[in-house]
Amino acid sequence: MTQSVVVQVGQCGNQVGCRFWDLALREHSHVNKTGIYDEALSSFFRNVDSRRSHAGACDVVGGRIQSLKARAVLVDMEEGVVNEILQGPLREVFDSTQLITDVSGSGNNWAVGHWTYGSAYKEVIVDQLRKTAEHCDCLQSFFLIHSMGGGTGSGLGTCVLKLLEEEFPEVCRIVASVYPSAEDDVVTSPYNSVLAMRELTEHADCVLPVENQSLVDIVNKIKHMSYSGNPGSMIKKDTAIISGRGGVSGAQKPFDAMNNIIANLLLNITSSARFEGSLNMDLNEIAMNLVPFPRLHYLVSSLTPLYTLSDVSIPTRRLDQMFTDAFSKDHQLIRADPKHSLYLACALMVRGNVQVSDLRRNIERLRPTLPFVSWNQEGWKTGLCGVPPVGHSHSLLALANNTCVKSTFMELRDRFAKLYRKKAHLHHYLLVDGMEQGCFTEASTSLSSLIEEYTQLDATKTRMIPDPTRLNIAT
Amino acid sequence: MSIVTVQLGQCGNQVGLEFFEVISNDANDRQRKVYSECTNDRFFSETSNGDLVARAVLIDMEPKVISQSVAKAVKSGKWRYGEHSYFSQKQGSGNNWANGYCVHGPRHEELVVDLVRKEVERCDRLAGIIAMMSVAGGTGSGVGTYATQCLRDAYPNSFILNHLTWPYGTGEVIVQNYNSVLTLSHLYQLSDAILVHENDTVHKICAKLMNIKHISFSDINKVIAHQLGSVLQPALTGDSNGVYNKNPLAELMSGLVCHPEYKLLSLCNIPQVSSSSMVYSVFTWSGLLKHLRQMHISNTKMEEGIDWQVRAPCLQSGGLERTKSHRRKGFNTSLANLLILRGKDVYSAEIGGFQDPSLYTSWLPAVEAFSIWKTPVTFNKYEKSATLVSNSQALLQPLDYMVGKAWNMFASRAYIHQYTKYGISEEDFLDSFTSLEQVISSYSLL
């Protein structure tokens, strides 16, 4: 069994990370009733005997659970969120050595995060990453959680990404990036996001973009639905996807519902690597199947079902509905409509009691309605994991490499251009050591060429593409 | 003589498990001493306390499937896998043929060859090796190809049969056509024969004939295992004088693979019914064989929706000269066929329909091209069971489809960077395409 390490950077990264660890614990305690440290647990947790000073002796699968420690590195350049974690119910899961903090923050400045803190903390971060990696006997992937709009998550986060590539070139780098809303209160967020985008395009294996606004919309929709219940389709108030009930944290904080969605995304993407299933889908298969060209590694994700119907008497329809919903606009974690753009590839990761025939039926049903690129008309990848998420009988995570992702990027580019035309706030960045105006133009060019690549693929959608001529055998 | 089975990757290990399950149930079903002894010697070794241990080596780059298979075998109570006959790693090949073939394969070469050698040493006499794998993923296809290559080197004079599971046309692995093209082109140089099951076909059998509502991979693998068992269980060959065939692999290949350019074998088996309707079904040999023949010539892989319009071409009195215009649409020309009949009244079965020269290519006489095995012993609870293993154009269409899809993708160079990363170059791809186009061309000219 392989292990994964979570690196959470900045305020948003750490808040999402906390929800992830809480829900991961909830999921494993739900599945594992024996109290034995099993393979599945070992993928994200170490088992440590805290009474001994040199921990790690009971890190062997099969022993009793002593004290679970998250395979995580927490980085923030201010102390607020991390201190909250240390006083909260999750404090047992982290060692103080896993935390890397400073006091003054990055002031929403990518350059400060990336260059100033990046060079000051490089050794400490690499050291901690190495230690965490040494505790794994087969490290498969790093999950980086960060936001794009701020200074630390965006700047230092992408610096950590580069360090990961340098230090662990063999280990897959999957990044969950939270994109700011248009009405973001950080004025410089377009700068930070575009500067970060270039790093993501060049150094990540896969990026799972999540838009803040989509999370808000989803949470509002769920809340709205649970209040306006007509008797036939009563929705359980406590939908498992946004609720943290059953976790260690008690009271809910304002962003918890939204952060839980990202946490669930990460739980589902790793489910097949942790639990058994009739069609396993390992983490290294994600990039292999979904990334046809190295730079186009942005995967639009959708989670279904988003809410739990209290009426459970119509199982098949619900199952098929789950597949339909995964392609609808309001289930996507970015604000875009994949159905009206072009699919390069699509993965369906199913959990729970679902058979291959259910999967095939739904692919056959949905296929005609979805436009795929000419050379990948059968671009489906599937995984079946036997263990459903807590609170559901089955669930589906759809990961799509779809050109619709470019709308998010274009919006970002426009907002960037608006600021940059006036050179607004530029001097804050240029004061930082290592930062030059060239960084802005290069980042902007990189984003434009990425958008252009998607546009070119989009253009093939309306054209009839003839099959290329096959090789001829002289007879 | 004994056969060593090598199970590779998730699919290979799951199919292998079901195969041994079918074999052990069938062999120890009733009073059939000679038959059971022959099967047990063929596929199992016996420990001092009477346990049946499968002559199998399990290989995967990921531990979950192997540990499941090993546990399930123990649970059957009838047989188990050898305690030291499996090898798994922690991290899979990630659906990447290049990762399996260029990285995992060479890295574990010694261990794998060693495991097989130990299993071979346990056999009094080795009939050959069967390697079971899928072509879609990374481990079965990539490590499987590399392992086959090592086994070819280690056992240059033994028979190697590759049993391949072809993926669904869509929806399993996105790079499946690349992986398949690379696997098939390499195996074509290494293997003595390649026996193919297509998931799509088997899925249809489960849905239409077995009436299974929610088809799982286990159901699919059970059908594959049944069909494989119906070939590999003991039977009497034409000249065996009442003694079970000693080396089914050698006899299979000598009958079916008479030319190195043609080694793709497909399988048809009838009847296949759900266990609940088995009690109410009566079959006659003439009925079964009539259907089987039509299934074969019209290239229908299951006993439903057979096109009865397809007829064998009339041979002109002038000889067996067959020109392109004579090739009928939808007619499946064979190079060679092997018919296997198991069950009641087997000696009364009329098999003339399969000896018809018009079924075969012009350059091999029907006498050479057709062989038959029989046994009155029933197989896997079917009172009568007929299987046709065929070296024919049956796989031409799916192969052509697979190569076409891969070629389309290759033309836009999609996903190629994932392969070059591990050392498979664009030229390697081109070589593979060339050799498979050659195979397609040869088969379509039959």
GROMACS .gro file of C-alpha atoms in nm, chain A residues 1-2 39 137-140 272-280 282 284-285 287-294 316 344-347 355-358 360-361 363-364 367 374-382 384 467-471 473-475, chain B residues 10 14 62-65 67-68 90-97 99 168-175 179 200 203 213-217 220 400-401 403-405 407-409 411-419 430 433-434 437-438 440-441 445:
model
  118
    1MET     CA    1   0.000   0.000   0.000
    2THR     CA    2   0.121   0.347  -0.083
   39GLU     CA    3  -0.318  -0.058   0.539
  137ASP     CA    4   0.763   0.310   0.291
  138CYS     CA    5   0.622   0.387  -0.051
  139LEU     CA    6   0.538   0.751  -0.101
  140GLN     CA    7   0.311   0.789  -0.401
  272SER     CA    8  -0.945   0.368  -0.449
  273ALA     CA    9  -0.583   0.389  -0.337
  274ARG     CA   10  -0.687   0.327   0.024
  275PHE     CA   11  -0.969   0.073   0.005
  276GLU     CA   12  -1.038  -0.241  -0.195
  277GLY     CA   13  -1.251  -0.247  -0.504
  278SER     CA   14  -1.326  -0.453  -0.811
  279LEU     CA   15  -1.159  -0.197  -1.037
  280ASN     CA   16  -0.881  -0.016  -0.858
  282ASP     CA   17  -0.442   0.426  -0.826
  284ASN     CA   18  -0.069   0.758  -1.061
  285GLU     CA   19  -0.340   0.655  -1.305
  287ALA     CA   20  -0.240   1.191  -1.463
  288MET     CA   21  -0.170   0.900  -1.698
  289ASN     CA   22  -0.528   0.891  -1.820
  290LEU     CA   23  -0.637   1.249  -1.793
  291VAL     CA   24  -0.336   1.449  -1.905
  292PRO     CA   25  -0.277   1.408  -2.280
  293PHE     CA   26  -0.041   1.705  -2.301
  294PRO     CA   27   0.187   1.801  -2.011
  316THR     CA   28  -3.168   0.272  -0.942
  344LEU     CA   29  -1.028   1.576  -2.365
  345ALA     CA   30  -1.074   1.295  -2.115
  346CYS     CA   31  -1.298   1.205  -1.824
  347ALA     CA   32  -1.261   0.983  -1.520
  355GLN     CA   33  -2.128  -0.276  -1.036
  356VAL     CA   34  -1.952  -0.253  -1.368
  357SER     CA   35  -2.287  -0.292  -1.548
  358ASP     CA   36  -2.422   0.022  -1.376
  360ARG     CA   37  -2.142   0.084  -1.847
  361ARG     CA   38  -2.512   0.162  -1.869
  363ILE     CA   39  -2.155   0.579  -1.982
  364GLU     CA   40  -2.355   0.452  -2.280
  367ARG     CA   41  -2.187   0.954  -2.403
  374SER     CA   42  -1.188   1.366  -3.209
  375TRP     CA   43  -0.892   1.150  -3.113
  376ASN     CA   44  -1.032   1.051  -2.777
  377GLN     CA   45  -1.396   0.964  -2.842
  378GLU     CA   46  -1.371   0.681  -2.592
  379GLY     CA   47  -1.188   0.890  -2.336
  380TRP     CA   48  -1.332   0.735  -2.023
  381LYS     CA   49  -1.145   0.607  -1.724
  382THR     CA   50  -1.331   0.431  -1.446
  384LEU     CA   51  -1.481   0.111  -0.857
  467ASP     CA   52  -0.922   1.003  -3.943
  468PRO     CA   53  -0.553   1.019  -4.022
  469THR     CA   54  -0.440   0.781  -4.294
  470ARG     CA   55  -0.328   0.446  -4.161
  471LEU     CA   56  -0.001   0.282  -4.244
  473ILE     CA   57   0.113  -0.271  -4.588
  474ALA     CA   58   0.239  -0.362  -4.931
  475THR     CA   59   0.102  -0.702  -5.026
  485GLN     CA   60  -0.539  -0.705  -1.146
  489GLN     CA   61  -0.885  -1.214  -1.087
  537GLU     CA   62   0.014  -0.354  -0.613
  538PRO     CA   63  -0.083  -0.571  -0.314
  539LYS     CA   64  -0.462  -0.550  -0.280
  540VAL     CA   65  -0.574  -0.790  -0.553
  542SER     CA   66  -0.405  -1.068  -0.106
  543GLN     CA   67  -0.774  -1.091  -0.197
  565LYS     CA   68   0.339  -0.144  -0.328
  566GLN     CA   69   0.282   0.088  -0.615
  567GLY     CA   70   0.103  -0.006  -0.938
  568SER     CA   71   0.218   0.070  -1.290
  569GLY     CA   72  -0.039   0.345  -1.328
  570ASN     CA   73  -0.192   0.221  -1.654
  571ASN     CA   74   0.138   0.292  -1.822
  572TRP     CA   75   0.274   0.012  -2.039
  574ASN     CA   76   0.631   0.198  -1.673
  643TYR     CA   77  -1.429  -0.283  -2.325
  644GLY     CA   78  -1.432  -0.067  -2.637
  645THR     CA   79  -1.473   0.230  -2.412
  646GLY     CA   80  -1.458   0.329  -2.053
  647GLU     CA   81  -1.187   0.135  -1.875
  648VAL     CA   82  -0.855   0.300  -1.935
  649ILE     CA   83  -0.811   0.596  -2.168
  650VAL     CA   84  -0.472   0.488  -2.297
  654ASN     CA   85  -0.115  -0.024  -2.417
  675ASP     CA   86  -1.759  -0.657  -2.443
  678HIS     CA   87  -2.040  -0.880  -2.083
  688LYS     CA   88  -2.890  -0.804  -1.376
  689HIS     CA   89  -2.602  -0.632  -1.205
  690ILE     CA   90  -2.299  -0.767  -1.379
  691SER     CA   91  -1.981  -0.755  -1.174
  692PHE     CA   92  -1.626  -0.827  -1.281
  695ILE     CA   93  -1.739  -1.173  -1.626
  875ASP     CA   94  -0.846  -0.316  -3.653
  876TYR     CA   95  -1.064  -0.094  -3.435
  878VAL     CA   96  -0.517  -0.007  -3.391
  879GLY     CA   97  -0.727   0.260  -3.563
  880LYS     CA   98  -0.813   0.431  -3.235
  882TRP     CA   99  -0.337   0.559  -3.449
  883ASN     CA  100  -0.581   0.850  -3.427
  884MET     CA  101  -0.448   0.938  -3.086
  886ALA     CA  102  -0.148   1.131  -3.491
  887SER     CA  103  -0.208   1.415  -3.246
  888ARG     CA  104   0.072   1.285  -3.023
  889ALA     CA  105  -0.159   1.282  -2.724
  890TYR     CA  106  -0.024   1.104  -2.413
  891ILE     CA  107   0.306   1.024  -2.585
  892HIS     CA  108   0.501   1.220  -2.323
  893GLN     CA  109   0.387   0.971  -2.060
  894TYR     CA  110   0.564   0.693  -2.254
  905LEU     CA  111   0.568   0.324  -3.513
  908PHE     CA  112   0.188  -0.003  -3.546
  909THR     CA  113   0.372  -0.147  -3.845
  912GLU     CA  114  -0.090  -0.352  -3.955
  913GLN     CA  115   0.098  -0.647  -4.098
  915ILE     CA  116  -0.428  -0.718  -3.985
  916SER     CA  117  -0.332  -0.736  -4.348
  920LEU     CA  118  -0.623  -1.176  -4.688
   0.00000   0.00000   0.00000
